[in-house]
Coordinates of C-alpha atoms in Angstrom, one line a residue:
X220 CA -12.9 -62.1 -6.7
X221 CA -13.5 -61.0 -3.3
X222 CA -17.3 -61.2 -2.4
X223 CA -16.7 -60.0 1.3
X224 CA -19.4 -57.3 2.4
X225 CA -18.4 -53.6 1.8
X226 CA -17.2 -51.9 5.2
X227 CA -19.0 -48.1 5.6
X228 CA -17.8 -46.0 8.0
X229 CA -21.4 -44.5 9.2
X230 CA -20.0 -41.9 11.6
X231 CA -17.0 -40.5 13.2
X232 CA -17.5 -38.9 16.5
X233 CA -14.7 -38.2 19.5
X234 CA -15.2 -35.9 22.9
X235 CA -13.5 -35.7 26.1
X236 CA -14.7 -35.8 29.4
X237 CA -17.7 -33.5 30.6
X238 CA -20.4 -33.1 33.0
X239 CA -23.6 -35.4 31.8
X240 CA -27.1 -35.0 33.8
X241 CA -29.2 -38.2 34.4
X242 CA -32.4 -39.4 36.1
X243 CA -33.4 -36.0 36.2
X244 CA -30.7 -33.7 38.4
X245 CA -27.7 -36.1 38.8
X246 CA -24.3 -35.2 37.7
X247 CA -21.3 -37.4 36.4
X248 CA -18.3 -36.4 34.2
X249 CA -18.3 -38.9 31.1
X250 CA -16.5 -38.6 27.9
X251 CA -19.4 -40.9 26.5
X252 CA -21.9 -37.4 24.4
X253 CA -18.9 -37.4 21.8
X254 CA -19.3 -35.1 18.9
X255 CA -19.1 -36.0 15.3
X256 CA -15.8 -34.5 13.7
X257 CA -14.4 -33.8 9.8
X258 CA -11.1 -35.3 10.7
X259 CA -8.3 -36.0 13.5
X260 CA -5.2 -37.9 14.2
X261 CA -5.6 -41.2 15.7
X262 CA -2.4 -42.2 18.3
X263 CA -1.2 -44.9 20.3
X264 CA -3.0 -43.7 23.0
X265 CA -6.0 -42.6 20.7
X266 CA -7.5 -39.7 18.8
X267 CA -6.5 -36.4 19.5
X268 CA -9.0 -34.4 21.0
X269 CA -10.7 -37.4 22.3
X270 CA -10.5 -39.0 26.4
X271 CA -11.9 -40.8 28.7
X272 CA -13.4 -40.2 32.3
X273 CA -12.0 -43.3 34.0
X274 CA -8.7 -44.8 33.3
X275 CA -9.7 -47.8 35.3
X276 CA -12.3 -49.2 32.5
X277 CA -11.0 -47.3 29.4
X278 CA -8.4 -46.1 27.0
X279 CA -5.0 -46.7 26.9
X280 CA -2.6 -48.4 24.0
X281 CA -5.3 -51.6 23.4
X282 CA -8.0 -49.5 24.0
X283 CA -7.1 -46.8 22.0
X284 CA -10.3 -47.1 19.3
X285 CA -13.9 -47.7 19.9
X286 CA -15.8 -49.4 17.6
X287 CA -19.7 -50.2 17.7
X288 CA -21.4 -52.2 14.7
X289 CA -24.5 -49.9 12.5
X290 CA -26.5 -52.4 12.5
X291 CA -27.4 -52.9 16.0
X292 CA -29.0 -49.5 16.3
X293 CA -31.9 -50.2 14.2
X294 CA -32.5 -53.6 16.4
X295 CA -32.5 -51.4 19.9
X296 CA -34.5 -48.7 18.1
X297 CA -37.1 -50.8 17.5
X298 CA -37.0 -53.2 20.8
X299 CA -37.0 -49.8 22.9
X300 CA -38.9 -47.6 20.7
X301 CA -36.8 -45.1 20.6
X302 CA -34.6 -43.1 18.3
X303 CA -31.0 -43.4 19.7
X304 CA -28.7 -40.5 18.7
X305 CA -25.4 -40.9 16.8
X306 CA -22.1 -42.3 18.6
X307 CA -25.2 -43.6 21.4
X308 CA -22.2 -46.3 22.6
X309 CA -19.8 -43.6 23.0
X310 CA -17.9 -45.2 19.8
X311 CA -15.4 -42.9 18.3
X312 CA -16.4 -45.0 14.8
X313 CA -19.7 -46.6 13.9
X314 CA -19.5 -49.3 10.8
X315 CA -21.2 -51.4 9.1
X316 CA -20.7 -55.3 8.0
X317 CA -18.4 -55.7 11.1
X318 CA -20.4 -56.6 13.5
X319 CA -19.4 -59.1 16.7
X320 CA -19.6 -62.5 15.0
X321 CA -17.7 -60.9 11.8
X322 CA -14.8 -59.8 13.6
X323 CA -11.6 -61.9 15.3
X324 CA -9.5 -60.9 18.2
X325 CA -6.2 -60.0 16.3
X326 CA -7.7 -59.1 12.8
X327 CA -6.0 -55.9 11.3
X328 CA -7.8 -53.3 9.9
X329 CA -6.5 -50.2 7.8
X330 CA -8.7 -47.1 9.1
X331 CA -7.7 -43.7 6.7
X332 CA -3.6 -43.3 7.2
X333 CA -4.0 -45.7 10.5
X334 CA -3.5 -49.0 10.8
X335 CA -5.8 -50.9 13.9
X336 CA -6.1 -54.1 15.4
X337 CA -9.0 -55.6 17.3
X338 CA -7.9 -56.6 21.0
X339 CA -11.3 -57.4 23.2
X340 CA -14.9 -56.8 23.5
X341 CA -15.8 -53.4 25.3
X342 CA -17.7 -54.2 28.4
X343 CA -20.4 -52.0 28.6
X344 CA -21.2 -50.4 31.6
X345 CA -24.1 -48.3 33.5
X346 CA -22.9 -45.2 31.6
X347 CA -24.8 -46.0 28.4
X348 CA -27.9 -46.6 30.3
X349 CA -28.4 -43.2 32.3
X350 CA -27.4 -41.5 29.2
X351 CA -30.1 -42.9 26.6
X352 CA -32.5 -43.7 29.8
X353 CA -32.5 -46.7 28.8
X354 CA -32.1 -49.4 32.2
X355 CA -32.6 -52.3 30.2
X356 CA -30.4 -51.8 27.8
X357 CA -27.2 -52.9 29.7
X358 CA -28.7 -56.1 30.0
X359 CA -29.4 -56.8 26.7
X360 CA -26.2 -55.6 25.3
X361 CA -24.7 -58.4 27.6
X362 CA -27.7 -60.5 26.8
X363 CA -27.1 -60.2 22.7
X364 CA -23.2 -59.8 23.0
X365 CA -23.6 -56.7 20.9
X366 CA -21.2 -54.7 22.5
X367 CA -19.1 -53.5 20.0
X368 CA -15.1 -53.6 20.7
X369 CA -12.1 -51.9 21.1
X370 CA -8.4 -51.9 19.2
X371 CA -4.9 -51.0 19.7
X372 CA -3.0 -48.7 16.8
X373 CA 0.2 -50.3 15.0
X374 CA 0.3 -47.6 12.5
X375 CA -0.7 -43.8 13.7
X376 CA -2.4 -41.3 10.9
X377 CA -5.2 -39.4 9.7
X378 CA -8.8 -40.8 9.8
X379 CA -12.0 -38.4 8.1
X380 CA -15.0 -38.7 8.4
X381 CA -15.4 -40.3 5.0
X382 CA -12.4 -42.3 5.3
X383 CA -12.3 -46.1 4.1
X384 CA -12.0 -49.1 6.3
X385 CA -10.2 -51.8 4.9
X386 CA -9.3 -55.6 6.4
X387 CA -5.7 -56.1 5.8
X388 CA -5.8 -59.2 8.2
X389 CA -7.8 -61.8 9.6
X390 CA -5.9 -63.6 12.6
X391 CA -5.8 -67.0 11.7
X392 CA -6.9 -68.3 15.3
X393 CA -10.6 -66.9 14.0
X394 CA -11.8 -65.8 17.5
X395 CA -14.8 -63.5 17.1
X396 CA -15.6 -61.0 19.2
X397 CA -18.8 -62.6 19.7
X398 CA -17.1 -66.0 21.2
X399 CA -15.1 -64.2 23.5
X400 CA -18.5 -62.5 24.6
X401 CA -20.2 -65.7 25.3
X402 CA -17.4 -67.4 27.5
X403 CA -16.6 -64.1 28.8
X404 CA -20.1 -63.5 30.2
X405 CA -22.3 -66.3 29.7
X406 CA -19.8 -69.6 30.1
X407 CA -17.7 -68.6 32.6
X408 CA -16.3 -72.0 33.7
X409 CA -15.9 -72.9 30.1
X410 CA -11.9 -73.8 30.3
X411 CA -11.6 -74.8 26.6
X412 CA -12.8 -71.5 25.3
X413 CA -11.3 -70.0 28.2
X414 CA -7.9 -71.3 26.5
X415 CA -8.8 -70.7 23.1
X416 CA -9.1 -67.3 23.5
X417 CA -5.9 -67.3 25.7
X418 CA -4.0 -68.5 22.7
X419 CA -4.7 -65.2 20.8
X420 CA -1.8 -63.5 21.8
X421 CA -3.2 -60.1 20.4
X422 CA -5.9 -60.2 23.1
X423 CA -6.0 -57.1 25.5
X424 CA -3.7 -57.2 28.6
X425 CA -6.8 -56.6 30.9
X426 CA -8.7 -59.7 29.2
X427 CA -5.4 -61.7 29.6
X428 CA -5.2 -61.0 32.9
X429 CA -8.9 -61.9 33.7
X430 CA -9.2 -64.8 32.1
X431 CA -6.2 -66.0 33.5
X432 CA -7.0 -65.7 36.4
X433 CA -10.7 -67.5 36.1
X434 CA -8.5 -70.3 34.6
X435 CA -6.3 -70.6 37.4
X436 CA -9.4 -70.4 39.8
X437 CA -11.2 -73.4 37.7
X438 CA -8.1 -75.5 36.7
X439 CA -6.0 -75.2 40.3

C-alpha cells in the first residue's frame, strides 16, 4: 500500500512579461503578476502563453516549469503579517506535500498529459520582494531554503487547473532540493556535497556549471 502524502495542485497561474510598479512610482517589466488559467499546453520551453522578462536568470528547456510548495505561504503569512496573493513566487503551479526536503534533483513527476522532471532550486531574486513589499523576504527564503524549484519537460501535453500530479520517479541519488539549497547557499566550500550533487546528472546546466566551477576554485 502506498502511504505517500496526496499531491494537490492548489493553483495554476502563467503570464508574460509586463510593466509592474514598486516602492511607490518605479517601473520594471516582470513576467512574475501571472494570472490563474483553466488550462494550457506545457512545452519544452514552457507553457504557452507564459514568458519570462530576463533570459539571463529564467526559462529555457530545464527551466521550463516553476514550482513553489502551499505550505510555505501560510508560514510567511503569518511571520510578515500579511495575506500574500496567489502564484506570490511567480510559480506557474503551487502544490502541496512537495515541498523542498520532499523533492530530489532528477525525480519525475507526471503533471496532466505532461511529463516533468525536477532539475535545481529556483534562486529567488529582488523581484519577489518589490512586488509583495516585502524586503525581508528575500532573505528569509534563502535563510529557510524555501524556494521552491524549477523542472525540465520529457513529455509535452495538457495541464488544467484541476489536473493531478503524480510521482512516477524518485532519482535514486535522493538529492533534495533542500540539500542542494544548503551547500548551494549556506556551505559553499562544502566539496563533498558539492560532488554529491554533481553526480546527479539531471541537475540544471547552469547549476552544473556553477558548482563546477566553486569545485575547481576549492579543489585546484
Amino acid at each position: 500500500m502506498d502511504n505517500s502524502p496526496i499531491i494537490e495542485l492548489k493553483n495554476f497561474s502563467i503570464g508574460l512579461p509586463k510593466t509592474m510598479k514598486y516602492d511607490n512610482e518605479k517601473e520594471m517589466t516582470t513576467a512574475i503578476c501571472k494570472e490563474n488559467v483553466e488550462e494550457a499546453f506545457l512545452t519544452k520551453d514552457g507553457f504557452i502563453g507564459d514568458g519570462v522578462a530576463d533570459l539571463r536568470y529564467h526559462g529555457g528547456p530545464d527551466r521550463a516549469v516553476c514550482v513553489y510548495p502551499y505550505e510555505h505561504y501560510g508560514l510567511w503569512e503569518q511571520e510578515f503579517n500579511q495575506v500574500l496573493p496567489l502564484s506570490a513566487f511567480g510559480e506557474n503551479i503551487t502544490v502541496s506535500n512537495m515541498q523542498e526536503g520532499q523533492v530530489c534533483i532528477g525525480d519525475i513527476y507526471r503533471l496532466g498529459d505532461a511529463v516533468i522532471q525536477i532539475t535545481q532550486a529556483r534562486v529567488p531574486c529582488s523581484t519577489i520582494t518589490k512586488r509583495l513589499g516585502l524586503p525581508l523576504l528575500l532573505k528569509r527564503i534563502v535563510e529557510t531554503g524555501y524556494t521552491g524549484y524549477l523542472c525540465r519537460v520529457l513529455e509535452e501535453g495538457s495541464v488544467r487547473h484541476d489536473s493531478k500530479i503524480t510521482l512516477l520517479e524518485k532519482h535514486p541519488n535522493q538529492i533534495s532540493v533542500l540539500y542542494t539549497n544548503e551547500v548551494y547557499f549556506h556551505e559553499t566550500k562544502n566539496v563533498e556535497g558539492i560532488k554529491q550533487i554533481l553526480e546527479v546528472l539531471e541537475l540544471a546546466g547552469d547549476w552544473q556549471k556553477k558548482l563546477t566551477d566553486r569545485l575547481e576554485k576549492l579543489v585546484p
